[in-house]
């Protein structure tokens, strides 16, 4: 079976804060609350990157978090998806000229989907997951 | 050993393996849907656990550099195999070949076998070389020691009552299935048995590592504890062993406290037909116990700390089960 078929029905997410202000974390956790109920689609939060399929990253990458981010990315078993939530991870956001930034997330690890917003809303995060799965499927059919 | 007996044992074991795995996953799907409905959510589809297993089986299986590979890979297999083994001893319906190994084991054996899956998880956790898993393994050991007290008191009460009532083979599960314990006691003993039922319903979530007794796996504080380093196929095997163990523990409570069959009340027609009806009735009893002991409890309360778990099992649940034992004894001697 193709990854898009299995991951599309059962996607376990691991949250990673690479120096965010915690605003995106609040929205990510709101996504799994009963109001949005992403367990309908088989998405749930896990406590260890070894169990995860989806790495949800929030925040710009600070100097100290860069090696940890690389390590957590390496700990996730293949196939894996990376979604970067919030404008900080895309461009640095409010902290773009900080002395302590190593740069946006995609300079440290490969990113599959960007979800903008400060913070990104739960609807936007769900939309990002749907789009990254659709793109995965399209990539598989063309390959 | 005759050939037909050999075939029966092999075929029966395969059938019970299939039932344990598929049934366990189906029951965990029902559990997740019911939990979602209680939180006024729609919840995952019923087949979600099957989809999760399929995905885990197809994912990369990482063995960490610090792990001891043969222990790390062996522990999930032992956990699943030992959980399935217990299933062979549990009476399930009035069909003649249930339980498959009923003549060769009793309650004491089941008590010891129930330690094996948990111990395999502890060994797997310790061999994975992660400090989180080590903390989880220590917590699992402490939890095991804690819930053994009320569990052992319950088993002792049953055996004592059956010996006192002059029943042959008091520890055998076939005896328990044939003579419902409630028929042997008066009203005071009945209250004592109710207390023991409460104690066993509280032991079940601890035995299965479910909320509120899931400190060994606490994913918010120790990142999944025992299972922190497991991924892919090995993680799937652990989830399967947990699903099978859920059936085992609830089936044990059903066998101890609710051994009645439909055919006892409505008269047996064709033995196969009666057996099938009893098997369906058994599944209903299983779901009822599972709902009360696992789903309802895990939605209602939060997680206990590890020291609170020991306190609750030794003081509160232990006191409940000892009171039950005393009441059953008082029922026999004083009243």
Tab-separated table of C-alpha atoms in Angstrom:
chain	number	residue	atom	x	y	z
A	1	UNK	CA	0.000	0.000	0.000
A	2	UNK	CA	1.083	3.561	-0.659
A	3	UNK	CA	1.976	5.911	2.204
A	4	UNK	CA	-0.823	8.322	1.257
A	5	UNK	CA	-3.409	5.565	1.743
A	6	UNK	CA	-2.190	4.483	5.184
A	7	UNK	CA	-1.183	7.907	6.496
A	8	UNK	CA	-4.378	9.471	5.172
A	9	UNK	CA	-6.481	7.264	7.430
A	10	UNK	CA	-4.243	7.284	10.482
A	11	UNK	CA	-1.913	10.201	11.065
A	12	UNK	CA	-0.206	10.516	14.440
A	13	UNK	CA	1.160	13.973	15.157
A	14	UNK	CA	4.071	15.086	17.301
A	15	UNK	CA	4.255	18.743	18.352
A	16	UNK	CA	7.624	20.445	18.292
A	17	UNK	CA	8.226	23.954	19.615
A	18	UNK	CA	11.372	25.341	18.036
A	19	UNK	CA	11.189	28.667	19.877
A	20	UNK	CA	7.602	29.751	19.369
A	21	UNK	CA	5.711	32.181	21.633
A	22	UNK	CA	3.255	29.319	22.423
A	23	UNK	CA	0.441	30.931	20.431
A	24	UNK	CA	0.631	28.268	17.718
A	25	UNK	CA	0.794	25.510	20.353
A	26	UNK	CA	-2.518	26.716	21.779
A	27	UNK	CA	-4.093	26.538	18.311
A	28	UNK	CA	-2.560	23.109	17.576
A	29	UNK	CA	-3.910	21.690	20.804
A	30	UNK	CA	-7.256	23.377	20.078
A	31	UNK	CA	-7.297	21.367	16.832
A	32	UNK	CA	-7.531	18.085	18.752
A	33	UNK	CA	-10.238	19.310	21.163
A	34	UNK	CA	-13.837	18.046	20.799
A	35	UNK	CA	-14.834	21.212	18.905
A	36	UNK	CA	-12.679	20.345	15.873
A	37	UNK	CA	-12.377	16.605	16.649
A	38	UNK	CA	-9.626	15.580	14.234
A	39	UNK	CA	-9.804	12.049	15.648
A	40	UNK	CA	-12.622	11.671	13.071
A	41	UNK	CA	-9.839	11.458	10.465
A	42	UNK	CA	-7.604	9.235	12.579
A	43	UNK	CA	-5.337	12.086	13.662
A	44	UNK	CA	-4.130	11.984	17.235
A	45	UNK	CA	-1.309	13.440	19.303
A	46	UNK	CA	1.497	11.155	20.475
A	47	UNK	CA	4.158	11.733	23.111
A	48	UNK	CA	7.201	10.389	21.291
A	49	UNK	CA	8.611	11.180	17.829
A	50	UNK	CA	9.152	7.423	17.311
A	51	UNK	CA	5.360	6.957	17.224
A	52	UNK	CA	4.707	9.914	14.938
A	53	UNK	CA	3.988	10.302	11.211
A	54	UNK	CA	3.508	14.042	11.243
A	55	UNK	CA	5.862	16.610	12.727
A	56	UNK	CA	4.013	19.840	13.533
A	57	UNK	CA	6.584	22.587	14.045
A	58	UNK	CA	5.860	26.010	15.439
A	59	UNK	CA	8.159	28.961	15.838
A	60	UNK	CA	11.380	30.251	14.286
A	61	UNK	CA	14.369	28.028	14.951
A	62	UNK	CA	16.551	29.398	17.735
A	63	UNK	CA	20.255	28.620	18.030
A	64	UNK	CA	19.734	26.059	20.780
A	65	UNK	CA	16.762	24.342	19.180
A	66	UNK	CA	18.324	23.722	15.748
A	67	UNK	CA	20.278	20.550	16.673
A	68	UNK	CA	17.260	19.253	18.638
A	69	UNK	CA	14.993	19.838	15.642
A	70	UNK	CA	17.366	17.880	13.393
A	71	UNK	CA	17.505	15.062	15.920
A	72	UNK	CA	13.723	14.839	16.416
A	73	UNK	CA	13.262	14.828	12.629
A	74	UNK	CA	15.719	11.937	12.358
A	75	UNK	CA	13.915	10.026	15.125
A	76	UNK	CA	10.620	9.891	13.217
A	77	UNK	CA	10.314	6.633	11.245
A	78	UNK	CA	9.699	6.861	7.485
A	79	UNK	CA	7.371	7.757	5.783
A	80	UNK	CA	7.007	11.120	7.501
A	81	UNK	CA	5.399	14.500	6.875
A	82	UNK	CA	6.551	17.881	8.180
A	83	UNK	CA	4.136	20.795	8.526
A	84	UNK	CA	5.360	24.194	9.616
A	85	UNK	CA	2.723	26.182	11.492
A	86	UNK	CA	2.713	29.948	11.867
A	87	UNK	CA	4.482	32.737	10.116
A	88	UNK	CA	7.536	32.476	12.420
A	89	UNK	CA	8.571	29.153	10.955
A	90	UNK	CA	8.092	30.462	7.415
A	91	UNK	CA	10.040	33.704	7.604
A	92	UNK	CA	10.971	34.400	11.202
A	93	UNK	CA	7.862	36.520	11.688
A	94	UNK	CA	8.119	39.078	14.434
A	95	UNK	CA	11.590	37.785	15.323
A	96	UNK	CA	12.993	37.981	11.748
A	97	UNK	CA	16.035	40.107	12.670
A	98	UNK	CA	16.823	38.491	16.023
A	99	UNK	CA	20.487	37.720	16.712
A	100	UNK	CA	19.478	34.319	18.073
A	101	UNK	CA	17.731	32.889	14.978
A	102	UNK	CA	19.339	30.193	12.839
A	103	UNK	CA	16.693	30.856	10.234
A	104	UNK	CA	13.328	29.571	9.145
A	105	UNK	CA	12.490	25.886	9.582
A	106	UNK	CA	13.163	24.917	5.963
A	107	UNK	CA	16.847	25.809	6.325
A	108	UNK	CA	17.212	23.110	8.997
A	109	UNK	CA	14.971	20.257	7.792
A	110	UNK	CA	12.800	19.717	4.677
A	111	UNK	CA	9.243	21.040	5.064
A	112	UNK	CA	6.250	19.606	3.172
A	113	UNK	CA	3.635	22.272	3.902
A	114	UNK	CA	3.504	25.781	5.316
A	115	UNK	CA	0.464	26.996	7.263
A	116	UNK	CA	0.632	30.783	7.638
A	117	UNK	CA	-1.027	32.819	10.370
A	118	UNK	CA	-0.039	34.408	13.634
A	119	UNK	CA	-1.134	32.094	15.086
A	120	UNK	CA	-2.509	29.739	12.412
A	121	UNK	CA	-6.137	28.817	13.091
A	122	UNK	CA	-7.225	25.175	13.655
A	123	UNK	CA	-9.167	25.247	10.351
A	124	UNK	CA	-5.985	26.316	8.565
A	125	UNK	CA	-3.969	23.505	10.189
A	126	UNK	CA	-6.581	20.905	9.133
A	127	UNK	CA	-6.553	22.422	5.619
A	128	UNK	CA	-2.761	22.120	5.568
A	129	UNK	CA	-2.940	18.426	6.488
A	130	UNK	CA	-5.566	17.763	3.787
A	131	UNK	CA	-3.464	19.557	1.157
A	132	UNK	CA	-0.217	17.805	2.061
A	133	UNK	CA	-1.971	14.422	1.812
A	134	UNK	CA	-3.453	15.368	-1.575
A	135	UNK	CA	-0.003	16.375	-2.785
A	136	UNK	CA	1.493	13.130	-1.510
A	137	UNK	CA	-1.146	11.201	-3.444
A	138	UNK	CA	-0.525	13.212	-6.586
A	139	UNK	CA	3.219	12.620	-6.299
A	140	UNK	CA	2.616	8.868	-5.953
A	141	UNK	CA	0.336	8.638	-9.001
A	142	UNK	CA	2.727	10.611	-11.197
A	143	UNK	CA	5.727	8.556	-10.035
B	1	UNK	CA	-1.560	-37.841	21.934
B	2	UNK	CA	-4.061	-38.649	19.244
B	3	UNK	CA	-4.034	-36.839	15.930
B	4	UNK	CA	-7.499	-35.306	16.324
B	5	UNK	CA	-6.556	-33.833	19.696
B	6	UNK	CA	-3.394	-32.378	18.153
B	7	UNK	CA	-5.429	-30.850	15.336
B	8	UNK	CA	-7.927	-29.458	17.829
B	9	UNK	CA	-5.202	-27.817	19.882
B	10	UNK	CA	-3.424	-26.327	16.868
B	11	UNK	CA	-6.625	-25.204	15.150
B	12	UNK	CA	-8.053	-23.894	18.402
B	13	UNK	CA	-4.904	-21.923	19.154
B	14	UNK	CA	-4.962	-20.366	15.691
B	15	UNK	CA	-8.653	-19.527	16.070
B	16	UNK	CA	-8.108	-17.974	19.495
B	17	UNK	CA	-5.143	-15.965	18.154
B	18	UNK	CA	-7.354	-14.638	15.381
B	19	UNK	CA	-10.190	-13.929	17.805
B	20	UNK	CA	-7.865	-12.251	20.303
B	21	UNK	CA	-6.281	-9.935	17.744
B	22	UNK	CA	-9.358	-9.076	15.652
B	23	UNK	CA	-11.709	-8.997	18.641
B	24	UNK	CA	-9.288	-6.951	20.715
B	25	UNK	CA	-8.912	-4.370	17.957
B	26	UNK	CA	-12.681	-4.256	17.393
B	27	UNK	CA	-13.296	-3.740	21.113
B	28	UNK	CA	-10.702	-0.956	21.217
B	29	UNK	CA	-12.511	0.660	18.259
B	30	UNK	CA	-15.803	0.485	20.169
B	31	UNK	CA	-14.029	1.950	23.196
B	32	UNK	CA	-12.739	4.902	21.177
B	33	UNK	CA	-16.128	5.613	19.565
B	34	UNK	CA	-17.965	5.421	22.909
B	35	UNK	CA	-15.361	7.696	24.521
B	36	UNK	CA	-15.826	10.192	21.677
B	37	UNK	CA	-19.623	10.147	22.050
B	38	UNK	CA	-19.302	10.786	25.789
B	39	UNK	CA	-17.275	13.912	24.974
B	40	UNK	CA	-19.977	14.869	22.414
B	41	UNK	CA	-17.605	14.275	19.498
B	42	UNK	CA	-18.173	12.177	16.408
B	43	UNK	CA	-15.002	10.223	16.973
B	44	UNK	CA	-12.999	7.892	14.729
B	45	UNK	CA	-14.579	5.172	12.587
B	46	UNK	CA	-14.987	1.763	14.260
B	47	UNK	CA	-12.187	0.301	12.121
B	48	UNK	CA	-9.683	2.970	13.239
B	49	UNK	CA	-7.516	0.536	15.321
B	50	UNK	CA	-7.193	-1.721	12.256
B	51	UNK	CA	-6.083	1.256	10.143
B	52	UNK	CA	-3.581	2.248	12.852
B	53	UNK	CA	-2.143	-1.290	12.936
B	54	UNK	CA	-1.883	-1.397	9.134
B	55	UNK	CA	-0.027	1.910	9.096
B	56	UNK	CA	2.357	0.891	11.911
B	57	UNK	CA	3.112	-2.431	10.185
B	58	UNK	CA	4.118	-0.579	7.005
B	59	UNK	CA	6.278	2.006	8.744
B	60	UNK	CA	10.011	1.930	9.295
B	61	UNK	CA	11.053	-0.111	12.341
B	62	UNK	CA	13.853	1.727	14.157
B	63	UNK	CA	16.146	-0.031	16.635
B	64	UNK	CA	17.947	2.695	18.631
B	65	UNK	CA	21.754	2.639	18.836
B	66	UNK	CA	21.651	2.284	22.632
B	67	UNK	CA	19.240	-0.662	22.566
B	68	UNK	CA	20.013	-4.360	22.985
B	69	UNK	CA	18.572	-5.541	19.650
B	70	UNK	CA	17.507	-9.119	20.497
B	71	UNK	CA	15.764	-8.068	23.714
B	72	UNK	CA	14.299	-4.973	22.079
B	73	UNK	CA	12.816	-6.999	19.196
B	74	UNK	CA	11.939	-10.038	21.302
B	75	UNK	CA	9.910	-8.274	24.001
B	76	UNK	CA	6.920	-7.357	21.764
B	77	UNK	CA	6.686	-10.943	20.498
B	78	UNK	CA	6.727	-12.345	24.049
B	79	UNK	CA	4.095	-9.819	25.138
B	80	UNK	CA	1.719	-10.797	22.326
B	81	UNK	CA	2.360	-14.543	22.618
B	82	UNK	CA	1.835	-14.608	26.395
B	83	UNK	CA	-1.357	-12.531	26.128
B	84	UNK	CA	-2.742	-14.995	23.571
B	85	UNK	CA	-1.701	-17.944	25.774
B	86	UNK	CA	-3.916	-16.711	28.637
B	87	UNK	CA	-6.844	-16.538	26.242
B	88	UNK	CA	-6.640	-20.335	25.852
B	89	UNK	CA	-7.535	-20.830	29.536
B	90	UNK	CA	-10.636	-18.638	29.676
B	91	UNK	CA	-14.149	-20.117	29.418
B	92	UNK	CA	-16.154	-18.337	26.711
B	93	UNK	CA	-19.351	-20.262	26.068
B	94	UNK	CA	-21.028	-23.600	26.735
B	95	UNK	CA	-19.273	-25.171	23.736
B	96	UNK	CA	-17.439	-28.295	24.859
B	97	UNK	CA	-13.980	-27.273	23.623
B	98	UNK	CA	-13.931	-23.966	25.544
B	99	UNK	CA	-11.667	-23.291	27.329
B	100	UNK	CA	-9.143	-24.989	25.104
B	101	UNK	CA	-6.619	-25.758	27.865
B	102	UNK	CA	-9.114	-25.532	30.745
B	103	UNK	CA	-8.068	-28.878	32.213
B	104	UNK	CA	-4.395	-27.959	32.343
B	105	UNK	CA	-4.480	-24.623	34.147
B	106	UNK	CA	-6.314	-22.733	36.843
B	107	UNK	CA	-6.723	-19.268	38.356
B	108	UNK	CA	-3.268	-19.297	39.947
B	109	UNK	CA	-1.652	-20.001	36.577
B	110	UNK	CA	-3.628	-17.157	35.004
B	111	UNK	CA	-2.464	-14.814	37.785
B	112	UNK	CA	1.143	-15.656	36.954
B	113	UNK	CA	0.632	-15.555	33.186
B	114	UNK	CA	-0.966	-12.110	33.467
B	115	UNK	CA	2.368	-10.801	34.763
B	116	UNK	CA	4.168	-11.906	31.576
B	117	UNK	CA	2.930	-9.290	29.057
B	118	UNK	CA	3.611	-6.486	31.545
B	119	UNK	CA	7.034	-7.960	32.299
B	120	UNK	CA	7.811	-8.188	28.579
B	121	UNK	CA	6.981	-4.494	28.293
B	122	UNK	CA	9.296	-3.746	31.221
B	123	UNK	CA	12.112	-5.749	29.606
B	124	UNK	CA	11.525	-4.037	26.266
B	125	UNK	CA	11.532	-0.636	27.930
B	126	UNK	CA	14.711	-1.287	29.895
B	127	UNK	CA	16.491	-2.702	26.842
B	128	UNK	CA	15.660	0.332	24.693
B	129	UNK	CA	18.284	2.429	26.473
B	130	UNK	CA	16.128	5.516	26.941
B	131	UNK	CA	15.877	7.216	30.350
B	132	UNK	CA	12.155	7.838	29.771
B	133	UNK	CA	11.590	4.134	29.157
B	134	UNK	CA	13.584	3.294	32.294
B	135	UNK	CA	11.348	5.544	34.389
B	136	UNK	CA	8.317	3.966	32.720
B	137	UNK	CA	9.627	0.459	33.457
B	138	UNK	CA	10.126	1.290	37.125
B	139	UNK	CA	6.610	2.719	37.318
B	140	UNK	CA	5.177	-0.358	35.606
B	141	UNK	CA	6.885	-2.631	38.168
B	142	UNK	CA	5.497	-0.542	41.043
B	143	UNK	CA	1.995	-0.598	39.519
B	144	UNK	CA	2.215	-4.392	39.130
B	145	UNK	CA	3.123	-4.785	42.792
B	146	UNK	CA	0.283	-2.430	43.750
B	147	UNK	CA	-2.611	-4.093	41.916
B	148	UNK	CA	-1.567	-7.645	42.816
B	149	UNK	CA	-2.920	-7.221	46.384
B	150	UNK	CA	-6.633	-6.696	45.632
B	151	UNK	CA	-6.393	-9.156	42.727
B	152	UNK	CA	-4.898	-11.890	44.936
B	153	UNK	CA	-7.443	-11.245	47.704
B	154	UNK	CA	-10.256	-11.724	45.186
B	155	UNK	CA	-8.821	-14.989	43.882
B	156	UNK	CA	-8.285	-16.244	47.443
B	157	UNK	CA	-11.881	-15.404	48.381
B	158	UNK	CA	-13.243	-17.341	45.415
B	159	UNK	CA	-11.087	-20.382	46.067
B	160	UNK	CA	-11.840	-20.314	49.824
B	161	UNK	CA	-15.593	-20.092	49.212
B	162	UNK	CA	-15.496	-22.980	46.726
B	163	UNK	CA	-13.415	-25.134	49.091
B	164	UNK	CA	-15.772	-24.301	51.959
B	165	UNK	CA	-18.756	-25.274	49.783
B	166	UNK	CA	-17.057	-28.619	49.060
B	167	UNK	CA	-16.753	-28.098	45.301
B	168	UNK	CA	-14.183	-30.245	43.518
B	169	UNK	CA	-11.244	-28.440	41.797
B	170	UNK	CA	-11.871	-25.039	43.477
B	171	UNK	CA	-9.224	-23.151	41.469
B	172	UNK	CA	-10.313	-24.431	38.075
B	173	UNK	CA	-12.032	-21.978	35.742
B	174	UNK	CA	-14.363	-24.722	34.490
B	175	UNK	CA	-15.649	-25.070	38.075
B	176	UNK	CA	-16.181	-21.329	38.307
B	177	UNK	CA	-18.083	-21.347	35.028
B	178	UNK	CA	-20.267	-24.266	36.169
B	179	UNK	CA	-21.058	-22.916	39.673
B	180	UNK	CA	-21.774	-19.172	39.722
B	181	UNK	CA	-20.299	-17.907	42.993
B	182	UNK	CA	-23.418	-15.848	43.784
B	183	UNK	CA	-25.450	-19.044	44.246
B	184	UNK	CA	-23.178	-20.186	47.098
B	185	UNK	CA	-23.537	-17.148	49.389
B	186	UNK	CA	-26.305	-15.453	51.378
B	187	UNK	CA	-27.164	-11.723	51.325
B	188	UNK	CA	-24.140	-10.633	53.410
B	189	UNK	CA	-21.808	-12.694	51.242
B	190	UNK	CA	-23.497	-11.111	48.232
B	191	UNK	CA	-22.518	-7.661	49.495
B	192	UNK	CA	-18.970	-8.977	49.994
B	193	UNK	CA	-18.906	-10.267	46.412
B	194	UNK	CA	-20.167	-6.903	45.155
B	195	UNK	CA	-17.241	-5.231	46.942
B	196	UNK	CA	-14.862	-7.718	45.297
B	197	UNK	CA	-16.432	-6.907	41.917
B	198	UNK	CA	-15.762	-3.207	42.520
B	199	UNK	CA	-12.161	-4.024	43.458
B	200	UNK	CA	-11.667	-6.124	40.296
B	201	UNK	CA	-13.211	-3.395	38.108
B	202	UNK	CA	-10.631	-1.010	39.601
B	203	UNK	CA	-7.795	-3.506	39.080
B	204	UNK	CA	-8.616	-3.835	35.359
B	205	UNK	CA	-7.463	-0.340	34.236
B	206	UNK	CA	-4.254	-0.748	36.269
B	207	UNK	CA	-3.602	-4.154	34.731
B	208	UNK	CA	-4.097	-2.667	31.268
B	209	UNK	CA	-2.223	0.596	31.900
B	210	UNK	CA	-5.248	2.741	31.102
B	211	UNK	CA	-6.247	6.103	32.614
B	212	UNK	CA	-6.277	6.762	35.625
B	213	UNK	CA	-3.508	4.203	36.233
B	214	UNK	CA	-1.419	4.887	33.119
B	215	UNK	CA	1.526	6.544	34.888
B	216	UNK	CA	3.954	3.987	33.296
B	217	UNK	CA	3.013	5.244	29.821
B	218	UNK	CA	2.147	8.852	30.679
B	219	UNK	CA	2.742	10.479	27.303
B	220	UNK	CA	2.506	14.044	28.567
B	221	UNK	CA	5.196	13.683	31.235
B	222	UNK	CA	7.503	10.827	30.193
B	223	UNK	CA	6.762	10.829	26.450
B	224	UNK	CA	5.134	7.414	26.241
B	225	UNK	CA	7.266	5.805	28.970
B	226	UNK	CA	7.946	2.134	28.252
B	227	UNK	CA	7.098	2.454	24.565
B	228	UNK	CA	9.021	5.677	23.943
B	229	UNK	CA	11.630	4.127	21.614
B	230	UNK	CA	9.327	1.673	19.862
B	231	UNK	CA	8.177	2.344	16.313
B	232	UNK	CA	6.647	0.547	13.356
B	233	UNK	CA	6.120	-3.200	13.625
B	234	UNK	CA	7.328	-3.533	17.240
B	235	UNK	CA	4.968	-0.783	18.402
B	236	UNK	CA	2.111	-2.463	16.514
B	237	UNK	CA	2.866	-5.762	18.291
B	238	UNK	CA	2.720	-4.016	21.681
B	239	UNK	CA	-0.617	-2.403	20.793
B	240	UNK	CA	-1.910	-5.815	19.667
B	241	UNK	CA	-0.784	-7.440	22.922
B	242	UNK	CA	-2.564	-4.680	24.839
B	243	UNK	CA	-5.736	-5.276	22.806
B	244	UNK	CA	-5.582	-9.038	23.502
B	245	UNK	CA	-4.854	-8.378	27.180
B	246	UNK	CA	-7.929	-6.136	27.371
B	247	UNK	CA	-10.041	-9.108	26.296
B	248	UNK	CA	-8.206	-11.395	28.740
B	249	UNK	CA	-8.693	-9.190	31.803
B	250	UNK	CA	-12.345	-8.386	31.105
B	251	UNK	CA	-13.053	-12.027	30.225
B	252	UNK	CA	-11.537	-13.019	33.562
B	253	UNK	CA	-13.909	-10.645	35.393
B	254	UNK	CA	-16.812	-12.063	33.358
B	255	UNK	CA	-15.733	-15.632	34.173
B	256	UNK	CA	-15.412	-14.858	37.890
B	257	UNK	CA	-18.568	-12.800	38.444
B	258	UNK	CA	-20.924	-13.361	35.480
B	259	UNK	CA	-20.457	-16.979	34.363
B	260	UNK	CA	-24.092	-17.473	33.284
B	261	UNK	CA	-24.879	-18.624	29.785
B	262	UNK	CA	-28.028	-17.995	27.770
B	263	UNK	CA	-28.524	-21.738	27.393
B	264	UNK	CA	-28.828	-22.088	31.203
B	265	UNK	CA	-32.035	-20.077	31.115
B	266	UNK	CA	-33.685	-20.888	27.806
B	267	UNK	CA	-32.766	-24.558	27.679
B	268	UNK	CA	-30.246	-25.961	25.242
B	269	UNK	CA	-31.461	-26.780	21.747
B	270	UNK	CA	-28.792	-27.997	19.375
B	271	UNK	CA	-25.486	-27.799	21.313
B	272	UNK	CA	-23.757	-25.911	18.483
B	273	UNK	CA	-26.571	-23.361	18.229
B	274	UNK	CA	-26.646	-22.881	22.000
B	275	UNK	CA	-22.858	-22.510	21.988
B	276	UNK	CA	-22.993	-19.831	19.298
B	277	UNK	CA	-25.712	-17.922	21.176
B	278	UNK	CA	-23.628	-18.170	24.353
B	279	UNK	CA	-20.560	-16.866	22.512
B	280	UNK	CA	-22.493	-13.798	21.326
B	281	UNK	CA	-23.851	-13.319	24.859
B	282	UNK	CA	-20.273	-13.601	26.149
B	283	UNK	CA	-19.164	-10.806	23.812
B	284	UNK	CA	-22.011	-8.617	25.130
B	285	UNK	CA	-20.962	-9.290	28.746
B	286	UNK	CA	-17.374	-8.492	27.741
B	287	UNK	CA	-18.369	-5.133	26.239
B	288	UNK	CA	-20.435	-4.247	29.310
B	289	UNK	CA	-17.531	-4.915	31.698
B	290	UNK	CA	-15.142	-3.136	29.340
B	291	UNK	CA	-17.412	-0.084	29.191
B	292	UNK	CA	-17.699	0.221	32.971
B	293	UNK	CA	-14.099	-0.636	33.857
B	294	UNK	CA	-12.249	1.109	31.032
B	295	UNK	CA	-14.220	3.535	28.857
B	296	UNK	CA	-16.321	5.186	31.562
B	297	UNK	CA	-13.410	5.465	33.998
B	298	UNK	CA	-10.922	6.846	31.494
B	299	UNK	CA	-13.319	9.566	30.331
B	300	UNK	CA	-14.342	10.568	33.875
B	301	UNK	CA	-11.028	11.033	35.660
B	302	UNK	CA	-7.474	12.260	35.110
B	303	UNK	CA	-4.204	10.401	35.708
B	304	UNK	CA	-2.949	9.563	39.207
B	305	UNK	CA	0.678	10.059	40.168
B	306	UNK	CA	2.640	6.850	40.723
B	307	UNK	CA	2.686	7.227	44.550
B	308	UNK	CA	-1.074	7.816	44.503
B	309	UNK	CA	-1.528	4.606	42.477
B	310	UNK	CA	0.230	2.554	45.168
B	311	UNK	CA	-1.758	4.327	47.902
B	312	UNK	CA	-5.074	3.700	46.166
B	313	UNK	CA	-4.408	0.038	45.385
B	314	UNK	CA	-2.980	-0.886	48.772
B	315	UNK	CA	-5.147	1.234	51.077
B	316	UNK	CA	-8.453	1.934	49.339
B	317	UNK	CA	-8.943	-0.908	46.866
B	318	UNK	CA	-7.098	-3.294	49.212
B	319	UNK	CA	-9.461	-2.351	52.039
B	320	UNK	CA	-12.499	-2.848	49.783
B	321	UNK	CA	-11.341	-6.319	48.731
B	322	UNK	CA	-10.400	-7.357	52.303
B	323	UNK	CA	-13.814	-6.186	53.537
B	324	UNK	CA	-15.346	-8.314	50.783
B	325	UNK	CA	-13.311	-11.322	51.939
B	326	UNK	CA	-14.376	-10.766	55.564
B	327	UNK	CA	-18.036	-10.443	54.599
B	328	UNK	CA	-17.936	-13.650	52.549
B	329	UNK	CA	-16.324	-15.480	55.490
B	330	UNK	CA	-18.805	-13.976	57.970
B	331	UNK	CA	-21.617	-15.098	55.708
B	332	UNK	CA	-20.351	-18.679	55.892
B	333	UNK	CA	-19.600	-18.934	59.632
B	334	UNK	CA	-21.637	-16.424	61.640
B	335	UNK	CA	-24.894	-15.928	59.753
